[in-house]
Short mmCIF file of C-alpha atoms and ligand atoms in Angstrom, two decimals:
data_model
loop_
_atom_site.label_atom_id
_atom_site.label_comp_id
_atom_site.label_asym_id
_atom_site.label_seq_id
_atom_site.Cartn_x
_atom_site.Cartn_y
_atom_site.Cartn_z
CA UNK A 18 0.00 0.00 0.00
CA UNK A 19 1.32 3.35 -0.62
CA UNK A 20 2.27 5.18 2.47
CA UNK A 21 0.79 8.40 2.56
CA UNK A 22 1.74 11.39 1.63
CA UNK A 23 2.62 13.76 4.19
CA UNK A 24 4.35 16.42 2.03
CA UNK A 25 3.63 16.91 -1.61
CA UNK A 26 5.99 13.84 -3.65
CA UNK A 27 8.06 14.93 -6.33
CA UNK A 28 5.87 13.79 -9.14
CA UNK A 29 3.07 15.74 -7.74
CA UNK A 30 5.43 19.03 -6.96
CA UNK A 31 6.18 18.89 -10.85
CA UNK A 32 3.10 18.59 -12.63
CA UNK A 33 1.80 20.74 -10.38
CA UNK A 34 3.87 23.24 -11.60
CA UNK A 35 3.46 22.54 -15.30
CA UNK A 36 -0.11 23.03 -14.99
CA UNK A 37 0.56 26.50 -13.43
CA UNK A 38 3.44 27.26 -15.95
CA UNK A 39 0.71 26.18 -18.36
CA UNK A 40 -1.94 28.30 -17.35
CA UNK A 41 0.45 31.84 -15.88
CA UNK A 42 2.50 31.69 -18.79
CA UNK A 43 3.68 31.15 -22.92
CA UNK A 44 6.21 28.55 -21.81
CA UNK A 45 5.31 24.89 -23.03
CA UNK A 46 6.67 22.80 -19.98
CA UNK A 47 8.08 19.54 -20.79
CA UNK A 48 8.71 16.57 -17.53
CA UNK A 49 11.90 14.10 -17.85
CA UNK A 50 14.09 15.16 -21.19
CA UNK A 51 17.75 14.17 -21.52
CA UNK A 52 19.82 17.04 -20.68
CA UNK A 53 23.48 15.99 -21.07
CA UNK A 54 25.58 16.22 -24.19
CA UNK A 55 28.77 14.03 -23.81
CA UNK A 56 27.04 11.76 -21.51
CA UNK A 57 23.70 10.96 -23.26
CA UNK A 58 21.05 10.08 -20.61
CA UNK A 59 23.16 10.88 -17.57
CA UNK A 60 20.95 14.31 -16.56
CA UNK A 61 17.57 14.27 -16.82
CA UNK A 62 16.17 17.77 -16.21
CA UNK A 63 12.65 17.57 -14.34
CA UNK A 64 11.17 20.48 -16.54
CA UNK A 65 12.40 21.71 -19.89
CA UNK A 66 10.45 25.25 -20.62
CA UNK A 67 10.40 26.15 -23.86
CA UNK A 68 9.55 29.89 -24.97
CA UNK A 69 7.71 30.46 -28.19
CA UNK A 70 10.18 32.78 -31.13
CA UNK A 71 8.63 34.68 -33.48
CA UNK A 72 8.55 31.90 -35.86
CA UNK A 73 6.34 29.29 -33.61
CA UNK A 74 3.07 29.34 -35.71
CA UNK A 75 4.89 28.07 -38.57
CA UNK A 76 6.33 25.10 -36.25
CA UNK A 77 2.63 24.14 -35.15
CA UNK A 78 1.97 24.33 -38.91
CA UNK A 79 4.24 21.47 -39.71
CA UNK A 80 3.34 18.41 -37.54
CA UNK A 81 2.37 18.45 -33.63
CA UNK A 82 5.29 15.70 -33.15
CA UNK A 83 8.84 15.85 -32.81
CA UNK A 84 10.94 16.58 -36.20
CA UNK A 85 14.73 14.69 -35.91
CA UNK A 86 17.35 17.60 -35.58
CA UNK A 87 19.02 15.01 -37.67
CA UNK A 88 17.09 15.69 -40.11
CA UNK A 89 16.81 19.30 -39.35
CA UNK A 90 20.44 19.88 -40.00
CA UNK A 91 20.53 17.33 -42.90
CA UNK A 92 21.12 18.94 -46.34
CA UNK A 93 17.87 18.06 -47.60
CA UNK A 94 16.03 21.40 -48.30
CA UNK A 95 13.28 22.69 -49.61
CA UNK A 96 13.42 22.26 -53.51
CA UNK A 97 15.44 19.63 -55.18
CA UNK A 98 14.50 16.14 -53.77
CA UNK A 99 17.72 14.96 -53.05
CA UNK A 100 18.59 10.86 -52.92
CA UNK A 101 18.60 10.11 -49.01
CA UNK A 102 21.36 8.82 -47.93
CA UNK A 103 23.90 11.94 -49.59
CA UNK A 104 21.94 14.16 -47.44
CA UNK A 105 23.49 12.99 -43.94
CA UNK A 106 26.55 12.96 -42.91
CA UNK A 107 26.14 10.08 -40.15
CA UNK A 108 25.66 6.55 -39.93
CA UNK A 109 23.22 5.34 -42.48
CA UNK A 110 21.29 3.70 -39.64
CA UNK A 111 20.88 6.74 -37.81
CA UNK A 112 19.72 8.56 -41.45
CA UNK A 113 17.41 6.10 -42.60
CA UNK A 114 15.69 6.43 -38.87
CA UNK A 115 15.86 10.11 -39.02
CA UNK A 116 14.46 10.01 -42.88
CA UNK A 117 11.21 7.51 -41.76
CA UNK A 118 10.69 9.52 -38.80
CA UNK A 119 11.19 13.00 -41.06
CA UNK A 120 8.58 11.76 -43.75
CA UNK A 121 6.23 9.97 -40.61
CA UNK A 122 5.93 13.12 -39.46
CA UNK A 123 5.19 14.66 -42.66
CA UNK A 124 8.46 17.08 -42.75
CA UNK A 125 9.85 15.19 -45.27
CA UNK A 126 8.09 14.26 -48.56
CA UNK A 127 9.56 11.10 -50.41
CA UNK A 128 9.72 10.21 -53.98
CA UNK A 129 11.22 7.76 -56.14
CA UNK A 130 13.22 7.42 -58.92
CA UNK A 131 15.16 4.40 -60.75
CA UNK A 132 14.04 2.13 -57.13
CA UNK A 133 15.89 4.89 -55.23
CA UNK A 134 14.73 7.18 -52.30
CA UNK A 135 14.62 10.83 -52.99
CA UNK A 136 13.45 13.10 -50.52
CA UNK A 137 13.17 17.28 -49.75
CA UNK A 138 11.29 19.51 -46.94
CA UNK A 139 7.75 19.83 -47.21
CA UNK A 140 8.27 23.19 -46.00
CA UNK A 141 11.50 25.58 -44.49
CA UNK A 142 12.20 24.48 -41.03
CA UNK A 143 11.49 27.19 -39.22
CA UNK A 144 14.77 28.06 -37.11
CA UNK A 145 13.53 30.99 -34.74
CA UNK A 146 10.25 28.87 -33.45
CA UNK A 147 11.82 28.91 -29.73
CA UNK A 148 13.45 31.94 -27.96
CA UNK A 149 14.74 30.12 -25.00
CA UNK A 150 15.13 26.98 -22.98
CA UNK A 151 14.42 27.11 -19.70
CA UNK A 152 15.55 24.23 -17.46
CA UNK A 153 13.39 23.43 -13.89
CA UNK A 154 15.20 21.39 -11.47
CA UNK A 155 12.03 20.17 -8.81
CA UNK A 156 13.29 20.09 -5.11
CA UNK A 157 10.27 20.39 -3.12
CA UNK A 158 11.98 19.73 0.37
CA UNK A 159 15.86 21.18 0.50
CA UNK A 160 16.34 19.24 3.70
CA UNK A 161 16.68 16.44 1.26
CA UNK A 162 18.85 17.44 -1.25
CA UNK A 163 20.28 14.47 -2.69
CA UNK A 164 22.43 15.23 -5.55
CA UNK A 165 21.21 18.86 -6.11
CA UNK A 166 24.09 20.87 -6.44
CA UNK A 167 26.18 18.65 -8.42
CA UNK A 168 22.74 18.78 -11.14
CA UNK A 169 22.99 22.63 -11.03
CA UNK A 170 26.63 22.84 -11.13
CA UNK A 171 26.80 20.59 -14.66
CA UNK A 172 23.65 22.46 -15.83
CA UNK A 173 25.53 25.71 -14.85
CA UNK A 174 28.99 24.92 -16.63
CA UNK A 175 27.28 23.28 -19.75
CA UNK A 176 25.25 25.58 -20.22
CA UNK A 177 22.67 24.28 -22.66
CA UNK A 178 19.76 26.07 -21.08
CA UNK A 179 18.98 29.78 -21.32
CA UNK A 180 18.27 29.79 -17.80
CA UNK A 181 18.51 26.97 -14.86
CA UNK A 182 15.93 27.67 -11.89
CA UNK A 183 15.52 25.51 -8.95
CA UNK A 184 12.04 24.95 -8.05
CA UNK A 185 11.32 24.25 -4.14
CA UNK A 186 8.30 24.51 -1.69
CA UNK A 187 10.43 25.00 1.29
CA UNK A 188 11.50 28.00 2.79
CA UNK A 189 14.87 29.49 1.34
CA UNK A 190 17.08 30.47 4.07
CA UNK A 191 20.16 32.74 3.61
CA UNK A 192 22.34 29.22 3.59
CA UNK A 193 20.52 27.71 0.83
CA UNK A 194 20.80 30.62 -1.18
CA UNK A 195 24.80 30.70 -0.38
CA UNK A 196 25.57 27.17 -1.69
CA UNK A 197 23.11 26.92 -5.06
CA UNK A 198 25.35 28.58 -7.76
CA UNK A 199 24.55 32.40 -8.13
CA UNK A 200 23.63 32.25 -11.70
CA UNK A 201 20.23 29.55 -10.95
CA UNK A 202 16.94 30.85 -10.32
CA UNK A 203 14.93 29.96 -7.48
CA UNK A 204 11.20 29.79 -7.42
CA UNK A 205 9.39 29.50 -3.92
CA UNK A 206 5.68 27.57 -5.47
CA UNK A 207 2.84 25.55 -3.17
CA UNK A 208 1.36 23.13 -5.43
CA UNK A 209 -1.59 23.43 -3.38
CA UNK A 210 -2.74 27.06 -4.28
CA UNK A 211 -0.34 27.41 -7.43
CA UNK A 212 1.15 30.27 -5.68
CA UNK A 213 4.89 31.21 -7.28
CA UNK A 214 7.22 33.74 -5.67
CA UNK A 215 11.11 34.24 -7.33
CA UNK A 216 13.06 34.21 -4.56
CA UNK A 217 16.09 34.84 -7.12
CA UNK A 218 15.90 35.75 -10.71
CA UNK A 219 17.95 33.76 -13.14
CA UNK A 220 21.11 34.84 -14.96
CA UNK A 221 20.89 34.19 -18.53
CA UNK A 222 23.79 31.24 -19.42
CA UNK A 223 26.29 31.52 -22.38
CA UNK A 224 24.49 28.94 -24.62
CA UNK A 225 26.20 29.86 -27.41
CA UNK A 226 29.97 29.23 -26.42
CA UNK A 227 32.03 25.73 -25.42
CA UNK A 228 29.89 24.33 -22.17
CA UNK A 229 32.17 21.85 -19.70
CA UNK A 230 30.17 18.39 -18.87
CA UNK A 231 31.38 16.66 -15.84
CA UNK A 232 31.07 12.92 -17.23
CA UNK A 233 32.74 10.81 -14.45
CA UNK A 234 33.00 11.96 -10.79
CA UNK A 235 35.48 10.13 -8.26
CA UNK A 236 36.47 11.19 -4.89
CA UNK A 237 39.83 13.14 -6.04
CA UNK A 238 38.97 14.28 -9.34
CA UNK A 239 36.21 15.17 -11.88
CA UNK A 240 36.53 14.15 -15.93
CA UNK A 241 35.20 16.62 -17.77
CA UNK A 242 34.35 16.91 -21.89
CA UNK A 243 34.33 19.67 -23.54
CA UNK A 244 30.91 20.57 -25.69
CA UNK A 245 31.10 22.40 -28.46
CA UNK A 246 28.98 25.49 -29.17
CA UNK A 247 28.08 23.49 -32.50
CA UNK A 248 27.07 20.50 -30.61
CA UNK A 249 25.00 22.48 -28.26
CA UNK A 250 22.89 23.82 -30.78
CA UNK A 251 21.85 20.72 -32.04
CA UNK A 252 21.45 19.18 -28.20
CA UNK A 253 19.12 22.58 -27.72
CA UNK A 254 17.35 21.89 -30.98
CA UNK A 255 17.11 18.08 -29.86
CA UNK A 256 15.76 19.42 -26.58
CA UNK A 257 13.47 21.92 -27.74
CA UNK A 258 11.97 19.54 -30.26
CA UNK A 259 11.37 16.58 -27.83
CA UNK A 260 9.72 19.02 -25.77
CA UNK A 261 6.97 20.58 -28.24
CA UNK A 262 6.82 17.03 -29.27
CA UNK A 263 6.37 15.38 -25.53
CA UNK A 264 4.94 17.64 -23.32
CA UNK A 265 4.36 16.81 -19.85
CA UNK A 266 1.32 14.65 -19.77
CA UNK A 267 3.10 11.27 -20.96
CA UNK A 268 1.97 9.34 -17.95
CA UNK A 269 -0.06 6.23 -18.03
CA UNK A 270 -3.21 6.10 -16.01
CA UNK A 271 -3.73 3.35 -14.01
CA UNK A 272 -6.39 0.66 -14.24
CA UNK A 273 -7.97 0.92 -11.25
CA UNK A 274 -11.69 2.00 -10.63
CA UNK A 275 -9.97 4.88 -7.60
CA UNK A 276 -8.59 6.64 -10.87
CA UNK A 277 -9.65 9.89 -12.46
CA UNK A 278 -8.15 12.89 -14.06
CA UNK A 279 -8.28 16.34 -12.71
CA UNK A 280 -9.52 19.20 -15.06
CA UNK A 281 -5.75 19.99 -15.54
CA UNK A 282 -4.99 16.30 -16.40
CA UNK A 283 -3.40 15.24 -13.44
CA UNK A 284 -3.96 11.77 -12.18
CA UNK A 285 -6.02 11.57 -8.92
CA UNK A 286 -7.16 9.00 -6.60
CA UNK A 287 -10.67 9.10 -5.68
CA UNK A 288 -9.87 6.71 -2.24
CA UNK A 289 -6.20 8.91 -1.52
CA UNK A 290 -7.94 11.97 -2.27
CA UNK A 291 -4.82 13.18 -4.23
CA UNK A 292 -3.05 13.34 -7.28
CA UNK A 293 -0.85 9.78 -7.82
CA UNK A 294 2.14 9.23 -9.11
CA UNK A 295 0.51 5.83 -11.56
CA UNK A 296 4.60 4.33 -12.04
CA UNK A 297 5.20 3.99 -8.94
CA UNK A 298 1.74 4.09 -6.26
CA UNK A 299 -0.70 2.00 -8.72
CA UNK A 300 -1.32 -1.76 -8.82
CA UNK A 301 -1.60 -4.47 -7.77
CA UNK A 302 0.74 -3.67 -4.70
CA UNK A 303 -2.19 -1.15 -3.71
CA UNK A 304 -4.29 -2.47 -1.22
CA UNK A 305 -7.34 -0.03 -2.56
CA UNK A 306 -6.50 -1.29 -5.96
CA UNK A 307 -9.86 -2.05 -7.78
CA UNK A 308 -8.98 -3.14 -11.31
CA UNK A 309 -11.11 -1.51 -14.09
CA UNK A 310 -10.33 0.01 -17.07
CA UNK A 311 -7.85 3.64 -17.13
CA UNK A 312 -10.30 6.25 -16.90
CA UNK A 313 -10.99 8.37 -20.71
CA UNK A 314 -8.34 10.65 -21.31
CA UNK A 315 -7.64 13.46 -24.01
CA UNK A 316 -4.39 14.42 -23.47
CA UNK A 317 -3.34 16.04 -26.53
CA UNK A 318 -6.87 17.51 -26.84
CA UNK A 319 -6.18 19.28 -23.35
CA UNK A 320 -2.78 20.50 -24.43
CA UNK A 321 -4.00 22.02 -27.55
CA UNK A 322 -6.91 23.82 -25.88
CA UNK A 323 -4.29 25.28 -22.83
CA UNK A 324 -1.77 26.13 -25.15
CA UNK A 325 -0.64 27.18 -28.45
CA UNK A 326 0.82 23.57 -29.15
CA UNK A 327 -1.98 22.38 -32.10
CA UNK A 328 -2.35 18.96 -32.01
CA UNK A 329 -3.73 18.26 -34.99
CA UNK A 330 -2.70 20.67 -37.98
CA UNK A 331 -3.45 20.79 -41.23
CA UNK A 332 -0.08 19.56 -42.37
CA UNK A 333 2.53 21.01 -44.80
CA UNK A 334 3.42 17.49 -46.57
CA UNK A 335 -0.20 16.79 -47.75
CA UNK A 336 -0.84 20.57 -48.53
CA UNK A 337 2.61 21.31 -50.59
CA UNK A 338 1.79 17.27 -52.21
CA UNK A 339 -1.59 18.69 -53.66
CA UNK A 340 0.01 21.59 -55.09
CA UNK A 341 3.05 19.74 -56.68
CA UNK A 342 0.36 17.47 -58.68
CA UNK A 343 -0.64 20.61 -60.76
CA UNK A 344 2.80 21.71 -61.22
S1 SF4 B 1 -5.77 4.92 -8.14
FE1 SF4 B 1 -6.14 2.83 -7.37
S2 SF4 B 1 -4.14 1.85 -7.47
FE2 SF4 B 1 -3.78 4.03 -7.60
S3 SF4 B 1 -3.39 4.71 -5.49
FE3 SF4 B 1 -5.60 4.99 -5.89
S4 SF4 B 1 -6.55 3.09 -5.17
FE4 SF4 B 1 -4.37 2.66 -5.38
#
């Protein structure tokens, strides 16, 4: 049985504070992306926030799902369809996934010619459809830290966000604010009334120049890599795309007649009386489990009407395809 909750759990803490990032502000919140360059899949960041640019209508144009920076920064373009494989400079493997995913997505449009692949944009990629990245580490009680600071210090040195903010519902004393590196934000926020204060504004990071990545940590020394500025703009286009194509509603909901959704599309448990984390409370293991089927729920439907993500657009590919018949 899951104990209960005394104090909010993490899971709770952070889509509580997508749904409010959702509803105070532009920022499209994203839970659990990769975050690390040299190290794939060694920092997760709790919340990537991503800022519209001036250019984000004409991403929502193109597909409501993530686009491949492989096939972003390919050199297939717009006009000539060009044969595949000559347009990547990578391992085929990793083209021909980024092509099917590119044309499943309908950024790419395919032809063929002589039993050969040939493919070009649907439509210019538009570069300036995010302004910045914001990265939200979730530390609802700093008397359990864990490993906090050494999260903010390689977010702080790689620099692939615009800004790093820790989010907490404790109180920040004068200590706390001492030891987090003077360059994160820190946002004060009770997931119970959606209340936010910014205890410290963030300092904007140097995305654009060679970021350090602590990769291995031992007692007497730290390995670092150095990243690129080139690599970090594709690991922030990576980012930004995973995010407009994820969101932060990815969670299963459990089969259990205690289940619901709240109007914000958090899962809640009718017998708890709170919102649930489904990995890791629902079950079998539960001893209120009542096994029925996941309660209805719209989640890209909810998205689209709380922000301007569209889930289902009219699509570039089909629109650009009628046009080329008569051409
Ligand atoms: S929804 Fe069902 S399985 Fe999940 S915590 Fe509530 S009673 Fe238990």
């Amino acid at each position: 049985m899951p104990a209960p909750v005394t104090s909010p759990s993490e899971f709770a803490f952070e889509l509580a504070l997508c749904a409010h990032l959702e509803e105070t502000t532009d920022l499209l919140p994203a839970r659990q992306l990769g975050a690390s360059v040299a190290s794939p899949g060694s920092r997760i960041i709790d919340v990537c926030a991503v800022a519209p640019g001036p250019e984000f209508d004409e991403r929502t144009h193109i597909t409501p799902r993530t686009i491949p920076a492989a096939a972003i920064e390919s050199d297939v373009g717009v006009g000539h369809a060009v044969f595949w494989r000559d347009a990547f400079d990578c391992h085929p493997a990793r083209a021909r996934r980024a092509t099917d995913r590119a044309v499943d997505v309908g950024f790419f449009e395919t032809e063929r010619r002589r039993g050969r692949e040939y493919v070009r944009q649907a439509t210019r990629y538009p570069d300036a459809w995010f302004s910045r990245l914001v990265g939200i580490e979730n530390k609802p009680d700093l008397g359990e830290p864990g490993d906090l600071l050494r999260q903010l210090r390689l977010d702080v040195s790689l620099s692939l966000f615009d800004e790093v903010v820790l989010a907490t519902e404790s109180y920040v004393t004068g200590a706390h604010l001492n030891r987090i590196p003077d360059v994160v934000g820190i946002w004060r926020f009770d997931p119970e009334t959606g209340e936010r204060d910014v205890v410290r504004e963030a300092t904007p990071l140097a995305t654009d120049a060679t970021g350090v990545e602590p990769v291995d940590y031992d007692s007497l020394h730290t390995d670092v890599a150095f990243v690129t500025a080139a690599e970090k703009r594709t690991a922030r286009l990576k980012l930004a795309e995973r995010a407009y194509g994820k969101g932060w509603r990815r969670y299963d909901l459990p089969g259990c007649g205690h289940a619901g959704v709240d109007s914000d599309g958090r899962p809640v448990c009718g017998h708890f009386g709170r919102v649930v984390d489904p990995g890791s409370e629902c079950g079998p293991d539960c001893a209120a489990f009542d096994p029925a089927d996941a309660p209805e729920f719209d989640r890209e439907n909810l998205r689209d009407t709380r922000t301007d993500w569209v889930a289902d657009p009219s699509g570039v590919a089909r629109r650009q395809s009628g046009l080329d018949r008569f051409s």
